[in-house]
């Protein structure tokens, strides 16, 4: 590393100032506003039944979506990284599709499929299954939006590690499950954890897609990010920031876990 | 590569191929592909003539123009800011560098609705920044600049995180050699560093642009959502849904889907160029 020249120090200063203005200020402002009316108002806002229900619903969605995403991510990485088959590259690109599609479009897709006028609408009415404007719709859209998260963390690592260790284990008589648990899983556990953390943060914070399929029924299908908007539209800014602060806390925890994992494992 | 020459091996050593590929395909088909197919089917059902009437209406054209303009402004900002951040984080050592690096992930981790709420309040007349900007006659909230700001915030990580690893691989000896030969710092940057990171930088800008086009959560708070002036395409699609005009929503969503897929292809091409470029210069 060269000794910092004057122009170098200037660049660093510029980077720091810009980041303070555009990234740090919005982050700090959330807590400043949430607590602007004092602790008691903050606590009252959080303990509001509609808020508690939104927190509860958001947790349920995450608890359903994240394990499914982990299973999908591991399956996709195992299939793509440990085997060769035609269309592998295409599959990898397909897994990335949800990243490039606006969540709003995802929501519209689901509405056109499961909604009252949707392709499956008549059939769903017949069997009396409510997907849209209910928990299943919220879960499905969140699954769409978060699909690539675990796969894209685990896949490159599995690819880089190759198949020698697993092949050795198989030769020594290990069953498929044993190979995965004893050989593969220990190698990928940190990437897996990191992917799961990112997936959780995204699942908890999903807004666009969920707002299409949830119907925003207060106390029923209102997730925490939707509740932020609802309170904002109610002109309850302090309440909106209180709701936002809980989501921000989850984001900060996710970043701290990420930093800790990177420190330990480069 | 013998494996590439013989894609199907006679016998697979590792178990679980059918199970893992089956699970992957089932998930992809049920969760991602069938819903997208539903949108495309709906578009086919509308028919070309009505599709064109919907997407060429004044309000839709204005919404596309506003979305593209704001995304271009946001991407231009991130093209410069992301490059600056990548450069500073790779080539300089200073106290607090790890923290600054971690800050680059905040826009990914923070829910977009939270970002939108915070930016709106910061820049409104009584917010920290609005207090300064409003008297100066620079209203950000409820203008296209607000939309661009929200897009810029949510797409910050893309350029930084694609340029950073390439810059890390670049041997500083090259730059020192250029300096020894009498190049000014600016010449070193434009002649040595920039050509090496160009493909990655372009790939990052493409993904940032794609992300900006699709952004919704952060923008609805700050935009004011006035038709023809601060109404983005994603929001117009959303409004059409609330009016139960599913054809209108599907047509606009299909145009956005088209943009997204084209940009995904462009970014994939740029990334494979970047990977080849990296191997060639490394």
XYZ file of C-alpha atoms in Angstrom:
548
model
C 0.000 0.000 0.000
C 1.422 3.363 -1.020
C 1.524 6.199 1.500
C -1.692 8.148 1.058
C -1.151 11.174 -1.130
C -3.150 14.345 -0.659
C -5.480 13.427 -3.514
C -5.978 10.002 -1.928
C -7.013 11.525 1.394
C -9.379 13.784 -0.494
C -11.041 10.782 -2.182
C -11.426 8.979 1.146
C -12.950 12.080 2.702
C -15.367 12.437 -0.208
C -16.382 8.761 0.046
C -16.968 9.052 3.791
C -18.991 12.266 3.542
C -21.184 10.959 0.692
C -21.831 7.702 2.548
C -22.696 9.579 5.730
C -25.221 11.662 3.807
C -26.844 9.007 1.663
C -26.585 5.778 3.705
C -25.911 6.555 7.362
C -28.288 9.505 7.720
C -31.403 7.572 6.588
C -30.446 4.716 8.927
C -29.936 6.944 11.969
C -32.983 9.070 11.150
C -35.317 6.060 11.552
C -34.381 5.657 15.213
C -34.223 9.412 15.822
C -37.820 9.776 14.627
C -39.094 6.559 16.255
C -37.944 7.785 19.661
C -38.681 11.469 19.022
C -41.784 11.334 21.239
C -40.026 9.404 23.988
C -39.777 5.799 25.131
C -43.319 5.557 26.383
C -44.885 6.570 23.072
C -42.535 4.170 21.317
C -43.577 1.299 23.589
C -47.257 2.202 23.151
C -46.822 2.175 19.377
C -45.150 -1.226 19.421
C -47.756 -2.694 21.802
C -50.632 -1.545 19.583
C -52.680 -4.677 18.650
C -52.498 -3.991 14.892
C -48.706 -3.587 15.160
C -48.343 -6.772 17.206
C -50.419 -8.645 14.652
C -48.271 -7.306 11.807
C -45.112 -8.419 13.643
C -46.672 -11.849 14.287
C -47.750 -12.294 10.651
C -44.333 -11.222 9.379
C -42.656 -13.766 11.667
C -44.966 -16.557 10.463
C -44.167 -15.748 6.832
C -40.426 -15.823 7.550
C -40.695 -19.066 9.542
C -42.427 -20.776 6.592
C -40.391 -19.252 3.767
C -36.829 -19.418 5.086
C -36.640 -23.217 5.718
C -38.229 -23.894 2.310
C -35.710 -21.559 0.698
C -32.837 -23.323 2.494
C -34.066 -26.697 1.214
C -34.407 -25.323 -2.317
C -31.020 -23.608 -2.172
C -29.233 -26.767 -1.036
C -31.039 -28.925 -3.617
C -30.244 -26.493 -6.433
C -26.597 -26.152 -5.394
C -26.197 -29.935 -5.011
C -27.715 -30.610 -8.436
C -25.759 -27.911 -10.252
C -22.399 -28.034 -8.455
C -21.959 -31.762 -7.959
C -23.374 -33.060 -11.236
C -23.112 -32.330 -14.944
C -26.165 -32.315 -17.149
C -27.357 -30.438 -20.225
C -29.011 -27.108 -19.415
C -27.002 -26.464 -16.249
C -26.153 -22.909 -17.293
C -29.763 -22.224 -18.161
C -30.891 -23.480 -14.759
C -28.448 -21.145 -12.995
C -29.765 -18.180 -15.002
C -33.337 -19.238 -14.244
C -32.648 -19.303 -10.515
C -31.475 -15.667 -10.796
C -34.657 -14.537 -12.591
C -36.526 -13.417 -9.453
C -33.669 -10.990 -8.734
C -34.231 -9.089 -11.952
C -38.012 -9.052 -11.835
C -39.751 -6.298 -9.934
C -41.669 -7.691 -6.923
C -44.716 -5.810 -8.217
C -44.607 -7.937 -11.374
C -44.329 -11.057 -9.221
C -47.421 -9.977 -7.328
C -49.330 -9.361 -10.565
C -48.288 -12.805 -11.871
C -49.698 -14.438 -8.750
C -52.905 -12.443 -8.910
C -53.402 -13.485 -12.542
C -52.903 -17.105 -11.514
C -54.701 -17.440 -8.189
C -56.988 -14.397 -8.152
C -60.751 -14.502 -8.573
C -60.443 -13.792 -12.319
C -57.200 -15.754 -12.514
C -56.441 -18.971 -14.352
C -56.965 -21.122 -11.257
C -59.668 -18.846 -9.817
C -62.724 -20.982 -10.704
C -61.065 -24.158 -9.431
C -59.965 -22.497 -6.169
C -63.529 -21.283 -5.588
C -64.814 -24.790 -6.145
C -62.535 -26.318 -3.532
C -63.023 -23.253 -1.316
C -59.347 -22.368 -1.033
C -58.412 -18.744 -0.441
C -54.912 -18.020 -1.747
C -55.067 -14.318 -2.620
C -55.584 -11.741 0.126
C -54.611 -14.420 2.646
C -51.505 -16.020 4.170
C -50.846 -18.532 1.315
C -50.591 -15.710 -1.243
C -48.182 -13.724 0.951
C -46.044 -16.830 1.501
C -45.981 -17.737 -2.212
C -44.969 -14.262 -3.367
C -42.278 -14.103 -0.690
C -41.000 -17.488 -1.895
C -40.768 -16.073 -5.438
C -38.906 -12.954 -4.381
C -36.434 -14.765 -2.083
C -35.869 -17.832 -4.313
C -32.208 -17.143 -5.276
C -30.901 -16.114 -1.835
C -29.531 -19.350 -0.362
C -28.710 -20.945 -3.733
C -26.501 -18.063 -4.874
C -24.430 -18.129 -1.663
C -24.024 -21.908 -1.476
C -23.661 -22.724 -5.182
C -20.337 -20.970 -5.961
C -18.776 -22.429 -2.812
C -19.907 -25.990 -3.622
C -18.619 -25.523 -7.157
C -15.232 -24.302 -5.939
C -14.906 -27.231 -3.540
C -15.421 -29.830 -6.253
C -16.545 -33.392 -5.663
C -13.386 -35.232 -4.524
C -14.241 -35.292 -0.827
C -17.764 -36.544 -1.425
C -16.569 -39.147 -3.909
C -14.045 -40.409 -1.362
C -16.778 -40.708 1.246
C -18.998 -42.656 -1.149
C -16.120 -44.983 -2.012
C -15.631 -45.615 1.695
C -19.246 -46.739 1.927
C -21.056 -43.664 3.236
C -24.725 -43.312 2.359
C -25.982 -40.232 0.490
C -27.334 -38.653 3.650
C -24.091 -39.335 5.538
C -22.047 -37.750 2.753
C -24.162 -34.633 2.905
C -24.216 -34.338 6.709
C -20.594 -35.232 7.420
C -18.763 -33.890 4.357
C -20.744 -31.277 2.434
C -22.643 -29.506 5.204
C -19.580 -28.667 7.351
C -17.942 -27.173 4.243
C -20.840 -24.918 3.362
C -22.331 -24.125 6.756
C -21.239 -20.495 6.887
C -22.381 -19.707 3.356
C -25.641 -21.445 4.194
C -26.073 -19.384 7.349
C -25.241 -16.194 5.467
C -27.752 -17.024 2.722
C -30.398 -17.814 5.327
C -29.757 -14.498 7.091
C -30.092 -12.554 3.820
C -33.209 -14.535 2.944
C -34.745 -13.741 6.329
C -34.020 -10.024 5.966
C -35.585 -10.004 2.508
C -38.593 -12.132 3.507
C -39.322 -9.880 6.458
C -38.962 -6.694 4.423
C -40.796 -7.646 1.226
C -43.179 -4.865 0.249
C -44.133 -4.589 -3.441
C -45.139 -8.159 -4.137
C -46.901 -8.607 -0.827
C -48.829 -5.354 -1.235
C -50.375 -6.738 -4.449
C -51.486 -10.071 -2.988
C -52.237 -9.192 0.636
C -55.256 -6.928 0.200
C -53.921 -4.862 3.149
C -56.599 -5.992 5.590
C -55.697 -4.322 8.884
C -55.151 -6.855 11.640
C -55.404 -9.742 9.171
C -53.118 -9.649 6.141
C -51.011 -6.622 6.993
C -47.332 -7.494 7.248
C -44.889 -5.172 9.004
C -43.659 -3.313 5.869
C -47.271 -2.804 4.769
C -48.065 -1.567 8.257
C -45.335 1.072 7.863
C -47.141 2.413 4.795
C -50.543 2.210 6.445
C -49.383 4.247 9.452
C -47.634 6.728 7.135
C -50.869 7.199 5.170
C -52.708 7.613 8.495
C -50.313 10.545 9.102
C -49.001 8.708 12.171
C -45.334 9.375 11.407
C -44.018 8.365 14.838
C -45.946 5.076 14.612
C -44.638 4.460 11.085
C -41.072 5.052 12.280
C -41.617 2.769 15.272
C -42.705 -0.024 12.902
C -39.785 0.811 10.616
C -37.349 0.696 13.550
C -38.195 -2.960 14.277
C -37.485 -3.828 10.632
C -34.293 -1.774 10.728
C -33.163 -3.664 13.811
C -33.550 -6.953 11.894
C -31.513 -5.492 9.018
C -28.757 -4.327 11.370
C -28.624 -7.751 13.072
C -28.321 -9.377 9.637
C -25.415 -7.073 8.750
C -23.659 -7.747 12.065
C -23.956 -11.528 11.516
C -22.583 -11.053 7.999
C -19.626 -9.019 9.295
C -18.940 -11.623 12.002
C -18.973 -14.454 9.450
C -16.620 -12.539 7.158
C -14.177 -11.791 9.965
C -13.946 -15.459 10.896
C -13.883 -16.878 7.401
C -12.455 -14.216 5.131
C -12.533 -30.605 -19.892
C -13.541 -34.208 -20.370
C -16.752 -33.664 -18.458
C -17.922 -31.047 -20.938
C -17.208 -33.388 -23.807
C -19.272 -36.132 -22.213
C -22.180 -34.407 -20.455
C -23.771 -37.681 -19.397
C -21.394 -39.915 -17.535
C -22.092 -43.626 -17.731
C -22.427 -43.836 -13.958
C -22.870 -41.056 -11.433
C -20.726 -41.416 -8.360
C -22.558 -39.002 -6.107
C -26.111 -39.848 -5.079
C -29.109 -37.578 -4.907
C -29.088 -36.255 -8.453
C -32.701 -37.082 -9.235
C -33.914 -35.898 -5.846
C -32.022 -32.588 -5.886
C -32.725 -31.735 -9.520
C -36.352 -32.789 -9.098
C -36.774 -30.547 -6.045
C -35.085 -27.636 -7.818
C -37.208 -27.940 -10.942
C -40.426 -28.413 -8.964
C -39.726 -25.260 -6.936
C -38.728 -23.249 -10.029
C -41.749 -24.389 -12.029
C -44.337 -23.910 -9.270
C -43.022 -20.736 -7.690
C -41.403 -18.867 -10.579
C -42.229 -20.190 -14.047
C -45.970 -20.945 -13.870
C -46.796 -17.510 -12.384
C -44.710 -15.803 -15.093
C -46.461 -17.970 -17.692
C -49.799 -16.760 -16.287
C -48.732 -13.168 -16.996
C -47.592 -14.010 -20.533
C -50.835 -15.904 -21.209
C -52.813 -12.917 -20.024
C -50.810 -10.730 -22.420
C -51.598 -13.098 -25.309
C -55.265 -12.995 -24.351
C -55.318 -9.183 -24.545
C -54.245 -9.261 -28.186
C -51.711 -6.989 -29.928
C -54.120 -4.166 -30.827
C -55.455 -3.635 -27.291
C -52.031 -4.240 -25.810
C -50.672 -1.405 -27.928
C -53.579 0.902 -27.014
C -52.873 0.297 -23.319
C -49.111 0.773 -23.374
C -49.201 3.741 -25.790
C -51.786 5.691 -23.781
C -50.538 9.093 -22.619
C -50.507 8.077 -18.970
C -48.590 4.835 -19.620
C -46.040 6.536 -21.896
C -45.493 9.235 -19.275
C -45.040 6.571 -16.587
C -42.450 4.704 -18.684
C -40.639 7.969 -19.489
C -40.508 8.984 -15.815
C -39.315 5.515 -14.754
C -36.570 5.388 -17.399
C -35.406 8.974 -16.762
C -35.241 8.553 -12.988
C -33.499 5.167 -13.341
C -30.944 6.760 -15.684
C -30.242 9.549 -13.179
C -29.949 7.013 -10.327
C -27.621 4.802 -12.360
C -25.446 7.765 -13.368
C -25.045 8.641 -9.689
C -24.199 5.065 -8.720
C -21.804 4.682 -11.650
C -19.659 7.443 -10.122
C -20.348 6.867 -6.418
C -19.950 3.076 -6.741
C -16.645 3.462 -8.559
C -15.411 5.927 -5.941
C -16.417 3.592 -3.097
C -14.845 0.530 -4.724
C -11.618 2.447 -5.331
C -11.416 3.863 -1.821
C -12.285 0.530 -0.168
C -9.696 -1.434 -2.169
C -6.806 0.983 -2.590
C -6.786 2.974 0.638
C -6.340 2.138 4.292
C -7.950 4.337 6.882
C -9.641 3.985 10.263
C -13.275 2.904 9.963
C -12.758 1.254 6.591
C -14.499 -1.990 7.656
C -17.500 -0.016 8.850
C -17.656 1.958 5.605
C -17.523 -1.320 3.705
C -20.378 -2.733 5.796
C -22.437 0.386 5.051
C -22.475 -0.626 1.377
C -24.771 -3.545 2.297
C -27.308 -1.423 4.169
C -29.524 -0.782 1.105
C -29.799 -4.556 0.519
C -30.632 -5.401 4.113
C -32.983 -2.507 4.782
C -36.574 -3.098 3.605
C -37.387 -0.756 0.732
C -40.473 0.611 2.481
C -38.298 1.613 5.440
C -35.791 3.294 3.135
C -38.618 5.131 1.370
C -40.142 6.311 4.643
C -36.825 7.554 5.984
C -35.730 9.335 2.779
C -39.147 10.991 2.446
C -39.012 12.301 6.008
C -35.353 13.382 5.693
C -36.039 15.459 2.583
C -39.497 16.811 3.459
C -39.729 20.437 4.619
C -39.079 19.717 8.316
C -36.566 16.862 7.878
C -32.797 17.134 8.462
C -32.008 17.707 4.778
C -35.301 19.312 3.749
C -34.753 22.142 6.250
C -31.718 23.170 4.223
C -32.899 22.281 0.716
C -36.451 23.647 0.874
C -35.547 27.281 1.659
C -32.937 27.009 -1.119
C -35.755 26.169 -3.518
C -34.767 22.543 -4.109
C -37.786 20.396 -3.366
C -36.836 16.728 -3.609
C -39.931 15.053 -2.219
C -42.775 14.671 -4.746
C -40.469 15.351 -7.719
C -38.643 13.126 -10.182
C -35.471 13.829 -8.156
C -37.116 12.111 -5.203
C -37.837 9.076 -7.385
C -34.231 9.055 -8.611
C -33.001 9.405 -5.013
C -35.037 6.395 -3.853
C -33.817 4.357 -6.846
C -30.208 5.408 -6.243
C -30.377 4.401 -2.573
C -31.819 0.946 -3.195
C -29.310 0.142 -5.981
C -26.130 1.416 -4.247
C -24.512 -2.016 -3.685
C -24.533 -3.192 -7.319
C -21.680 -1.144 -8.818
C -19.499 -1.261 -5.679
C -19.819 -4.997 -5.223
C -19.114 -5.897 -8.875
C -16.123 -3.555 -9.272
C -14.531 -4.299 -5.873
C -13.329 -7.898 -6.537
C -11.911 -6.958 -9.957
C -10.014 -4.048 -8.472
C -8.683 -6.347 -5.734
C -7.260 -8.660 -8.411
C -5.594 -5.825 -10.277
C -1.865 -5.725 -9.528
C -0.840 -2.292 -8.161
C 2.570 -2.914 -9.778
C 0.981 -2.063 -13.123
C -0.017 1.343 -11.824
C 3.401 1.862 -10.249
C 5.035 0.993 -13.546
C 2.887 3.559 -15.333
C 3.765 6.140 -12.690
C 7.466 5.402 -13.042
C 7.122 5.950 -16.759
C 5.837 9.441 -16.003
C 2.081 9.042 -16.148
C -0.013 11.441 -14.083
C -2.459 9.870 -11.588
C -5.312 10.713 -13.969
C -3.517 9.014 -16.862
C -2.850 5.956 -14.702
C -6.534 5.750 -13.900
C -7.880 6.287 -17.415
C -5.240 4.222 -19.269
C -4.444 1.395 -16.816
C -7.126 0.964 -14.169
C -10.316 1.899 -15.974
C -9.894 -0.396 -19.015
C -9.341 -3.324 -16.635
C -12.501 -2.719 -14.630
C -14.688 -1.527 -17.525
C -16.645 -4.792 -18.135
C -17.385 -5.295 -14.434
C -18.328 -1.630 -14.046
C -20.752 -1.828 -16.979
C -22.255 -5.062 -15.624
C -22.778 -3.377 -12.244
C -24.387 -0.343 -13.892
C -26.730 -2.621 -15.875
C -27.959 -4.448 -12.769
C -28.323 -1.151 -10.917
C -30.424 0.190 -13.811
C -32.572 -2.968 -13.904
C -33.133 -2.795 -10.166
C -34.093 0.892 -10.420
C -36.667 0.180 -13.148
C -38.409 -2.360 -10.922
C -38.174 -0.462 -7.641
C -41.502 0.221 -5.987
C -41.453 0.180 -2.188
C -39.092 3.080 -1.660
C -40.642 5.221 -4.399
C -44.324 5.195 -3.432
C -43.461 7.109 -0.277
C -41.372 9.853 -1.848
C -42.904 10.292 -5.304
C -46.258 11.900 -4.576
C -47.566 9.659 -7.355
C -49.087 12.364 -9.559
C -50.170 10.843 -12.931
C -48.015 12.132 -15.786
C -45.515 13.773 -13.459
C -44.305 11.511 -10.656
C -46.118 8.252 -11.385
C -43.778 5.338 -12.155
C -44.723 2.365 -14.342
C -44.824 -0.176 -11.492
C -47.221 2.072 -9.583
C -49.469 2.543 -12.627
C -49.695 -1.260 -12.923
C -50.600 -1.403 -9.231
C -53.301 1.269 -9.646
C -54.789 -0.638 -12.619
C -55.055 -3.707 -10.379
C -56.880 -1.754 -7.708
C -59.308 -0.611 -10.403
C -59.758 -4.306 -11.351
C -58.366 -3.449 -14.808
C -56.317 -6.660 -15.010
C -55.581 -6.193 -18.722
C -54.095 -2.772 -18.071
C -51.970 -4.091 -15.190
C -50.802 -7.131 -17.172
C -49.820 -5.087 -20.242
C -47.670 -2.659 -18.225
C -46.192 -5.514 -16.190
C -45.278 -7.331 -19.417
C -43.383 -4.297 -20.732
C -41.467 -4.102 -17.428
C -40.833 -7.857 -17.589
C -39.447 -7.413 -21.117
C -37.069 -4.668 -19.925
C -35.973 -6.858 -17.004
C -35.235 -9.915 -19.147
C -33.306 -7.896 -21.762
C -31.232 -6.288 -19.011
C -30.652 -9.712 -17.395
C -29.259 -10.988 -20.703
C -27.107 -7.876 -21.207
C -25.747 -8.167 -17.677
C -24.985 -11.883 -18.160
C -23.075 -11.119 -21.378
C -21.162 -8.306 -19.654
C -20.357 -10.540 -16.698
C -18.957 -13.335 -18.851
C -16.934 -10.689 -20.733
C -15.727 -9.432 -17.346
C -14.747 -12.979 -16.301
C -12.786 -13.558 -19.545
C -11.230 -10.115 -19.230
C -10.169 -10.893 -15.654
C -8.528 -14.148 -16.639
C -6.757 -12.434 -19.525
C -5.315 -9.604 -17.405
C -4.611 -11.640 -14.264
